[in-house]
Amino acid sequence: MERMAASSEIREKLRNKRRALQDTLVKNKNEDDIQALVPSARFNVDQQPTAMKEAEGSDEDPGETLRRTFRAQRQRRKKKLLEQSFVQECHDAEDAEEVPNARRHSANEGSADRADDSVVSTRPPTGSQRALSVRSEDSSSSQHLDTYVTRHLQEKLRAARSKGESLQQQEASEVSAEPVSRLQRLKNRDTVTRFDREAEPISAGRQDDPLALRSRVKFREAGRRVVKDLPTAEEAFNFFTFNYEPEPPSQQEGVSRKRQKRRERVKKDKGEDSQEEAEVEEDAEAEEDNQDQNEYQSEDAPLVRNEDDLFAIDHSPQDFVEMRKAEYVAYRKRVQRDRELLFTPSFRTVPTSVKLPENMKPRFLEDEGLYVGERPPVSLTNENILENRILKMAEGNKWFGDDGKVIALPDPIKESSTRPPLFHMEGDLDPALQTVYRKALKSKYANLYIAGAADPEGDYQLDVDVSGLIFSHHPLFSREHVLASRLAQLYDQHLSRQHNNLTGHLTDKLNGLRNALQNMMKIHGEQGSSEALRQRISEYSLEVRNTRQLRDTEQEKDRTLLRSVIKVWKEIKALREFQKFTNTPFKLYLRRENVDRASDERDYEGEILAEVLELEAESEGEYQKKLAEYKKQLEDWKLWRRKQKAKRKKKKKKKKGLAQEDTEEEDQDQDESESEGPFEEGPAKPQPPERPDVDSMEQWVREKASRIRRKPGEAILIPELSASGSITASELCPRAEIARREDVSRRSLFIKILYNDKEVSRTDSRSLSADFRVHFGQIFNLKIINCPHSINLQVFEEVGSSCSLLAQVFVPVPDPSVVTGSAPIEEFEFSSNQRVMFDHEGVGSDVPLSFESDGSNRLTLLTSGKLSCCVSWGIGEEGVPLAPPVSQQPGGTHSGRWHLDAVSYIGASGLYDMKKIGEWATQSRLDPNDPKNTSIMQLLKVASSGEVTAPDYFRLEHLQEEFNFVTDEELERSRRFRLLRLRNQEAPEFRNYKFVPLLEREVSDKVFQDYEKRLKDGEIIDTREHLDPHRALVAKYLQKIRESVINRFILAKHFYQLSDLVTEEEIPSIGILGINLFKLAESKRPLKPQRKERKKVTAQNLSDGDIKLLINVIRAHNIPIRKPLGNKPGQSSQSALQGSDWYLSQVQVRPFVEVSFQRTVLQTTTADGPNPSWNEELQLPFSAPNGDYSTSSLQSVKDEVFINIFDEVLYETGPGGKERGTSIHTQIEKHWLGSVKIPFSTVYSQSKIDGAFKVNTPAVLLGYSREHGGSSSVYDQWRSTHGGTFLRLFLTIEPQLVPGESVREKIKEAEFDSQEDERLLQAAEKFEKEAAQGFPDRPCITTVTDLSGKTVFITRYVRPLNPPQEFLDAFPNNPQEATTLVARFVSLIPSLPDQVSFSGTCDLWSTCDQFLTLLAGDEEEHAVLLCNYFLFLGKRAWLVIGTAIPEGTTVYVLTHEQSGYFIWNPSSGQFYNKDDSFCPLQTVGCLVNADNVWYNVQENPSPLNTNFDITKSNMWKPFFSRSFSHPGLSSVQPEELVYRPIDRAAAAELQDRVEKILKEKIMEWRPRHPTRWNRYCNTTLKQFLPKLEQSRGQDVAEGHRLELQNLLGDYRIAGFPLHLPFSEIRPIIEAVHSTGVHNIHSANVEFALAVYVHPYPNNVLSVWVYLASLVRT
Amino acid sequence: METSSNPSVFLLTVNGQIEGANFPDYDSLYCKYCYVYGHDWAPTTGLEEGITQITSKSTQSHRLIWNFPLEITFKSTNPSGWPQLVVSVYGPDVFGNDVVRGYGATHIPFTPGQHTRTIPMFVPEPTWRLQKFTGWLLGRRPEYTDPKVVAQGEGREVTRVRSQGFVTVSFHIMTKDMKKMGYDAGPSSPSAVQSEAQSYVK
């Protein structure tokens, strides 16, 4: 009941509110209260759909018309209203809350509180509201509307009143007769009052909800009941007058009942009431129709829920409260909320004023003459949307340019597509139609489109008018035709000459000149000569002479032409008579023109006279000139003569001679000079000029005149050629002629028109007429897109069905000004050199032909003729020429490429020519404002500004200079810049240079010292370092190769692949997927755990100390044992006799292993005996050079792991003096026994090394022997074959580093070139891939990289090569010896792993001559050389590619001899039997010889189990097989090796130097102790060394030691010879240092050192160092 | 540090925080950061690398908030190789595997003052569709061998990436001796910085 109380309370409040509201409403009508106006306006909008529904529902309603008018208006205003409501959105939230409540209240209390204002009730409520709303929204405009509405409503009301008195009664009793409409009104009113209703608790409203709901429900039920039985009037009255106050539910009941009654009544009286009914109906509809868009929906929402709650009536109120769902956000509201967040840009055009800053007018740059590119096309809608969007943004205006448009760059897209369309061929093609790949060929014209040709306006038309052709010679010409055509030609020539009338011209000119000259002479004669006048006279006379000569030649030509015309005509006539028929219609008439003989003769004579006179004058002048010259020469000569005379004083003729010559005549002079001897040339004596000259001259002139001129009085002959003659009919002709004529009639011709080498059309074929003329008269209109380059007309001749090309005529592309109509038809000559012969009268072509009876004077005629045609540009409809603009004509490329245009127009060389560029620029009408052209314009400006200092190059970036803040020189000088640049170039010294100083002055020159030194070293070879000039050279060369290779690698390093950057799972195969799935199921901790690969660490995030080298020293075999003699000096005399007793009692050896790496030295504990077992793990830290842990840096680490075996020797030294007996002093000495060297690079690349290493023991160990007394015979046997010490080791790097990817792969990626056949390379790749798939652990190499980085097939390296002749001569009878000698020679060439020299796992194979020159190489070079030697020696030898310990993948040599297969280690010279279990070779991958590569496909790859019979294809897979035969690859090796002879002197010198250096070093290593050298021992040792070399370190140990022992009886000796191949001094020092001999610190130690260098051919040196320590006992 | 009037290095101090991220589809992410800088740079104090806590989205907002502090000081002699902050975000996928959710890098601002940077994040795309699927299934998506590659251009042309979201980082930058060395990093007036940051965010 609390609820009830609450509701009543609320009701009470509401009532109060309503009263207040009514007041407000009244005000509303007076249009004063804005507060109220806005919401009501909104409500009006909301009601719109209602109205619509009503309109549909009750058409007959008179009020409906009114509504319709409203509706129309409302719709019109809807937008504005929406906006208004949007403004009010803050109120809406409240609204949404309150509206339902309000409505519920009204529903609840509708009947009870009908405190209605009469004014309100007298009008239909909705109508009033609408009127109100209309007014509110736009009062001024809807004033009349409002009145109209009011009137209508009042009318209606009146009608309604008259109908229903009961209604009025109700009104009077303050009970609303229209509950529903009241409801509506109240609703509205509630909304209106919401501003002054803050006090109302929302919770109360909520509590009311169920009530309200229930009331509704009941109302409905009641409504349903009404349908069944209608209540009486009395009931209705009771209903209406009943007081419902105390009990709301019953009241509700009452209300509903009342409503029912009312309804019933309403049905009776339509008119006013049906309106309300419609309202009710609408409400119901709204309930059903949740999609309703207006805000009533939120009111209706609870109604919808009512339906559900119908069944929950019995529940407690709490349930209802709880059942209330989360607020449903109405669509409309959501839209509104979205509106806050979302923005939908309108697509209307934005007015320009908005886009520009205030008071700005748009500026159009283009109109101002600035260059504006073409904007990319954007649809107007999109542009509008974009603009609207931008405007919405803050500072949106900055996106707009001055013209009010969005700023945009010019369109970068080409107008026309340059990509040809792509057609996909579907289905299988006929094999004959299969496409064949041809290398792409750039078409000359493909891209040279005329700009604008793509668009329809810009179509260009080229008209080709082919009018016809005339043959000047044709194979089918008869002889007469030949003559006739010649006649015609001559006649044409004559006519043209006549037309030009050059002769007359020249004659006139000559006369004029003569007159002028005469005038001048006259003046000259009268006034005396002035210099200028004389000059002019001479010029004129020269001119006269030239003109006369010209005239003479022209006259002569005229004359000859006339003669030949007449001659040919005569010939024709003769021919016609002879053959008795006529073929040509030509007739020549000679018209005579008689002249007046007398005047003619006078002219003629006068002409001759004038000419003679002139000639005389000329010759006179000539003579004068010559005379002057002569005199001058004479003077000279005399001068000279005098000198001569003076010289020849002995000849006494001097004076007389002189006198004579001074006076004598020229003749004598001449004689004199002649007599004077051959050394003087006499000046020519001038001819006597006048008389003979005049005669001969006149004669010559007359002759000439008669030759070239008409005789005086002779009639002038004018030839006239006419084609009026008749041709003899065919019947009258001989058969041959008939045949010819028939042939002619069979022929027809047509012309193909080729435009840019493409046939575009052809003429009809026209038959050849008898006069060998063809008329086509066709005009072809070519629409062109490509710009014209060539127009070619091809003349074809058709005989029957076959046609042949006669000739081609190239027609120039016309100027754009040449347009159809105005262009004249031009004749183009053509000819063909085809040889044609006929058996009929036709003369043929290219056939000698003679018109003389004796066959002389042959002439050969070629088919030729003239084609008359005309090419011009078409004219469009309005007389516009359809020619492309001038600018595009020459280049014709796309307008965007001006540079190219220029180049194609004036040619590349023309770019240097300013004038040409300027010409082109003006012609092509460059837009000076287009930024693309700035460079050219700039250039032109410079050129035209008068400074002709324009550079002799073409600037492409003319603005560059402006950005240079310092000059290039200054930049070069800057040390800091240099440093930065060098670092960027990755110069080795600066690659990891940190902290380039900020200031120039802080960069010291010292920084560059190393670098500059290295650069300088490029030229200067430091011999001191290398002890041997040759090796220095080699080292230099090696360095150079290294640099070039490194450069390649740096290139390759910057060539990234996806896998370098992104780690990604491989695509799993089904199997792997399965395994992975299976893994999910497997137990977490299996009983038998599988070994897991260590995690590999990428080298990037490592630092010093992170990496450790782990060495597990397991055990050693067969370590040399001490000899009693050395140990027990005191017993030296008897020791030899002690034998086995001693052996048992004495310690044989106490070895330990010392590992040194990067200056860290670690050692194991000491073990006992010759076969000790240590099983210790040593950890050595590793630090990369410069702290650079990149892969490439790690690969280039040159450090080696030295593993030395020492014997720990304890000496009891006598304690000094009195302490004897109480204490024992022992001294520990360590004696070096042997060493193993493992380069770090090997460990790095293999990540772990495990195996027994052969210890490099010296040939002789003084004080030690390998004799193991009492050992078994089997052991002896083993030892005898492998007299070596073995050390079992396991090495690895912790953590495991990812070995660098083979650069070879990268090189392949980078496509370094190869000279091998592509097919071979592919096959090789396939072979290797298959091999790797089958047996991943077996190496297979088919192609290798040579020193220049090219890929070479491996078999090319194998070829028999001669070893040094000395070796062959040394043992002529013992080939076995020679073999070992050769092997030793090869092993003496120092090894230099490629990995170290060329950072990166890159095998470079050098050829044998390169190898011998470099004197350094990898295993493969050794192996190749050894193999080639063996082949030369006649052995069957192969290269074996496999894996060995410790090298990893390496190359050995396999030989086949009678005793079986032998495996040679080329680097050590050792050989092993195939069955030798201690062979370092572990797996055999493939065999290589010169012919083939065989891959091992046997089960077990170890050499022990490998069958080396390569013929068995199930064991060895050959590379070249029947399917892919050996293509005959030539060897890369030289024909023959040339060796340099042995240089003993150099060796001796080197020997001394090495010895000196070593002695110095040993003393240096013992800084605190005196180092004494035992000279006697030195010399003794020195004598031993050559013997050791001879025996190659074998079998001399014993005698040797004894000898030494005898010599140095009192000393305890420990020593050994070291043997090394010589490369540099450093390794020797290292080796000596690693033995630790210098570490003996006992006081009385002495040292002995001897060095021996044995030279071999080609500067291969074997170095022996004998080291011994002697302790005097 | 350097008190002499002729300094040979300049200093750059970065204070700031990785504020948060916006990854619409992912939750429970953490972030790793590191710096990439040139040869002439060296950190003097502060942490060069770090890893944040795992953060989850709140029910209200879609942002992931870390507010993880950054603090480092560099010294340098050369503005070339200016430090870049590289962030990579990781989080569990549907199966709980820790997978990468994004890489991103930004240059440390060079103007003194406060800056906010929104770094777009991206991940490399699998080469094949199938790999995409298996990567999803096995929780092994493609990752960069080294997150630092996103700070350099070299080799990036071989990768394809997909954008994922954004990480917001705020910086407080201090420099010392820059001007003395002749480098003017521009005005540090707050308004300019603010507007710049604003425009960047936009």
GROMACS .gro file of N, CA and C in nm, chain A residues 675-734:
model
  180
  675SER      N    1  12.531   2.739 -11.520
  675SER     CA    2  12.669   2.694 -11.506
  675SER      C    3  12.710   2.692 -11.360
  676GLU      N    4  12.644   2.773 -11.285
  676GLU     CA    5  12.684   2.782 -11.144
  676GLU      C    6  12.657   2.652 -11.067
  677GLY      N    7  12.577   2.577 -11.122
  677GLY     CA    8  12.561   2.446 -11.054
  677GLY      C    9  12.417   2.416 -11.027
  678PRO      N   10  12.396   2.299 -10.982
  678PRO     CA   11  12.259   2.248 -10.962
  678PRO      C   12  12.194   2.303 -10.836
  679PHE      N   13  12.272   2.368 -10.753
  679PHE     CA   14  12.213   2.411 -10.624
  679PHE      C   15  12.138   2.541 -10.636
  680GLU      N   16  12.129   2.595 -10.758
  680GLU     CA   17  12.053   2.720 -10.768
  680GLU      C   18  11.950   2.707 -10.877
  681GLU      N   19  11.826   2.741 -10.847
  681GLU     CA   20  11.722   2.734 -10.949
  681GLU      C   21  11.718   2.867 -11.021
  682GLY      N   22  11.715   2.862 -11.147
  682GLY     CA   23  11.708   2.984 -11.224
  682GLY      C   24  11.565   3.030 -11.237
  683PRO      N   25  11.535   3.153 -11.227
  683PRO     CA   26  11.398   3.202 -11.244
  683PRO      C   27  11.354   3.183 -11.389
  684ALA      N   28  11.225   3.146 -11.401
  684ALA     CA   29  11.175   3.115 -11.535
  684ALA      C   30  11.176   3.240 -11.621
  685LYS      N   31  11.212   3.220 -11.740
  685LYS     CA   32  11.216   3.335 -11.831
  685LYS      C   33  11.079   3.355 -11.890
  686PRO      N   34  11.019   3.470 -11.874
  686PRO     CA   35  10.882   3.488 -11.924
  686PRO      C   36  10.877   3.484 -12.076
  687GLN      N   37  10.766   3.429 -12.121
  687GLN     CA   38  10.747   3.418 -12.267
  687GLN      C   39  10.729   3.558 -12.324
  688PRO      N   40  10.771   3.574 -12.444
  688PRO     CA   41  10.739   3.701 -12.509
  688PRO      C   42  10.588   3.706 -12.528
  689PRO      N   43  10.522   3.802 -12.475
  689PRO     CA   44  10.377   3.793 -12.457
  689PRO      C   45  10.292   3.816 -12.584
  690GLU      N   46  10.312   3.920 -12.657
  690GLU     CA   47  10.204   3.969 -12.744
  690GLU      C   48  10.173   3.881 -12.864
  691ARG      N   49  10.258   3.878 -12.959
  691ARG     CA   50  10.217   3.832 -13.090
  691ARG      C   51  10.170   3.689 -13.096
  692PRO      N   52  10.252   3.598 -13.054
  692PRO     CA   53  10.203   3.459 -13.066
  692PRO      C   54  10.074   3.438 -12.987
  693ASP      N   55  10.064   3.508 -12.880
  693ASP     CA   56   9.947   3.496 -12.796
  693ASP      C   57   9.821   3.539 -12.869
  694VAL      N   58   9.826   3.654 -12.927
  694VAL     CA   59   9.709   3.710 -12.993
  694VAL      C   60   9.661   3.615 -13.102
  695ASP      N   61   9.752   3.565 -13.177
  695ASP     CA   62   9.713   3.474 -13.285
  695ASP      C   63   9.645   3.350 -13.231
  696SER      N   64   9.718   3.289 -13.144
  696SER     CA   65   9.667   3.161 -13.092
  696SER      C   66   9.535   3.184 -13.017
  697MET      N   67   9.532   3.299 -12.952
  697MET     CA   68   9.414   3.328 -12.875
  697MET      C   69   9.292   3.343 -12.963
  698GLU      N   70   9.312   3.418 -13.067
  698GLU     CA   71   9.199   3.442 -13.155
  698GLU      C   72   9.153   3.312 -13.218
  699GLN      N   73   9.250   3.235 -13.253
  699GLN     CA   74   9.217   3.107 -13.314
  699GLN      C   75   9.139   3.020 -13.217
  700TRP      N   76   9.187   3.020 -13.093
  700TRP     CA   77   9.122   2.937 -12.991
  700TRP      C   78   8.980   2.985 -12.964
  701VAL      N   79   8.966   3.116 -12.962
  701VAL     CA   80   8.833   3.173 -12.936
  701VAL      C   81   8.739   3.138 -13.050
  702ARG      N   82   8.789   3.144 -13.167
  702ARG     CA   83   8.703   3.114 -13.283
  702ARG      C   84   8.663   2.968 -13.280
  703GLU      N   85   8.758   2.888 -13.252
  703GLU     CA   86   8.730   2.744 -13.247
  703GLU      C   87   8.619   2.716 -13.147
  704LYS      N   88   8.639   2.777 -13.034
  704LYS     CA   89   8.543   2.755 -12.926
  704LYS      C   90   8.405   2.805 -12.967
  705ALA      N   91   8.405   2.921 -13.027
  705ALA     CA   92   8.278   2.980 -13.069
  705ALA      C   93   8.207   2.891 -13.169
  706SER      N   94   8.282   2.837 -13.261
  706SER     CA   95   8.217   2.751 -13.360
  706SER      C   96   8.166   2.623 -13.293
  707ARG      N   97   8.232   2.584 -13.185
  707ARG     CA   98   8.191   2.462 -13.118
  707ARG      C   99   8.063   2.484 -13.036
  708ILE      N  100   8.060   2.596 -12.967
  708ILE     CA  101   7.951   2.612 -12.874
  708ILE      C  102   7.841   2.704 -12.925
  709ARG      N  103   7.865   2.766 -13.033
  709ARG     CA  104   7.764   2.862 -13.075
  709ARG      C  105   7.716   2.830 -13.214
  710ARG      N  106   7.605   2.875 -13.232
  710ARG     CA  107   7.546   2.870 -13.365
  710ARG      C  108   7.635   2.951 -13.459
  711LYS      N  109   7.646   2.902 -13.584
  711LYS     CA  110   7.731   2.977 -13.679
  711LYS      C  111   7.655   3.102 -13.718
  712PRO      N  112   7.729   3.202 -13.751
  712PRO     CA  113   7.657   3.326 -13.787
  712PRO      C  114   7.570   3.302 -13.908
  713GLY      N  115   7.449   3.344 -13.896
  713GLY     CA  116   7.358   3.331 -14.006
  713GLY      C  117   7.283   3.201 -14.007
  714GLU      N  118   7.323   3.108 -13.927
  714GLU     CA  119   7.255   2.980 -13.924
  714GLU      C  120   7.121   2.997 -13.854
  715ALA      N  121   7.023   2.923 -13.904
  715ALA     CA  122   6.890   2.938 -13.844
  715ALA      C  123   6.887   2.880 -13.704
  716ILE      N  124   6.809   2.940 -13.619
  716ILE     CA  125   6.795   2.888 -13.484
  716ILE      C  126   6.702   2.769 -13.489
  717LEU      N  127   6.742   2.658 -13.435
  717LEU     CA  128   6.663   2.536 -13.439
  717LEU      C  129   6.588   2.521 -13.306
  718ILE      N  130   6.457   2.506 -13.318
  718ILE     CA  131   6.380   2.485 -13.195
  718ILE      C  132   6.312   2.350 -13.206
  719PRO      N  133   6.352   2.254 -13.127
  719PRO     CA  134   6.289   2.122 -13.136
  719PRO      C  135   6.154   2.123 -13.067
  720GLU      N  136   6.063   2.048 -13.125
  720GLU     CA  137   5.931   2.034 -13.064
  720GLU      C  138   5.896   1.888 -13.067
  721LEU      N  139   5.868   1.836 -12.952
  721LEU     CA  140   5.837   1.693 -12.944
  721LEU      C  141   5.687   1.679 -12.932
  722SER      N  142   5.631   1.596 -13.011
  722SER     CA  143   5.488   1.572 -12.997
  722SER      C  144   5.464   1.422 -12.995
  723ALA      N  145   5.358   1.384 -12.931
  723ALA     CA  146   5.324   1.242 -12.922
  723ALA      C  147   5.208   1.214 -13.016
  724SER      N  148   5.215   1.274 -13.130
  724SER     CA  149   5.102   1.263 -13.220
  724SER      C  150   5.116   1.149 -13.319
  725GLY      N  151   5.227   1.088 -13.321
  725GLY     CA  152   5.252   0.981 -13.416
  725GLY      C  153   5.164   0.860 -13.388
  726SER      N  154   5.148   0.780 -13.484
  726SER     CA  155   5.065   0.662 -13.465
  726SER      C  156   5.153   0.540 -13.438
  727ILE      N  157   5.095   0.454 -13.363
  727ILE     CA  158   5.169   0.333 -13.330
  727ILE      C  159   5.119   0.223 -13.421
  728THR      N  160   5.211   0.150 -13.470
  728THR     CA  161   5.175   0.041 -13.558
  728THR      C  162   5.092  -0.061 -13.483
  729ALA      N  163   4.985  -0.103 -13.545
  729ALA     CA  164   4.898  -0.200 -13.478
  729ALA      C  165   4.972  -0.332 -13.458
  730SER      N  166   4.928  -0.406 -13.359
  730SER     CA  167   4.998  -0.528 -13.321
  730SER      C  168   5.004  -0.629 -13.436
  731GLU      N  169   4.898  -0.632 -13.515
  731GLU     CA  170   4.894  -0.735 -13.619
  731GLU      C  171   5.007  -0.720 -13.717
  732LEU      N  172   5.050  -0.596 -13.734
  732LEU     CA  173   5.151  -0.571 -13.834
  732LEU      C  174   5.292  -0.591 -13.781
  733CYS      N  175   5.300  -0.622 -13.655
  733CYS     CA  176   5.432  -0.631 -13.594
  733CYS      C  177   5.485  -0.772 -13.602
  734PRO      N  178   5.615  -0.781 -13.592
  734PRO     CA  179   5.672  -0.916 -13.585
  734PRO      C  180   5.632  -0.985 -13.454
   0.00000   0.00000   0.00000
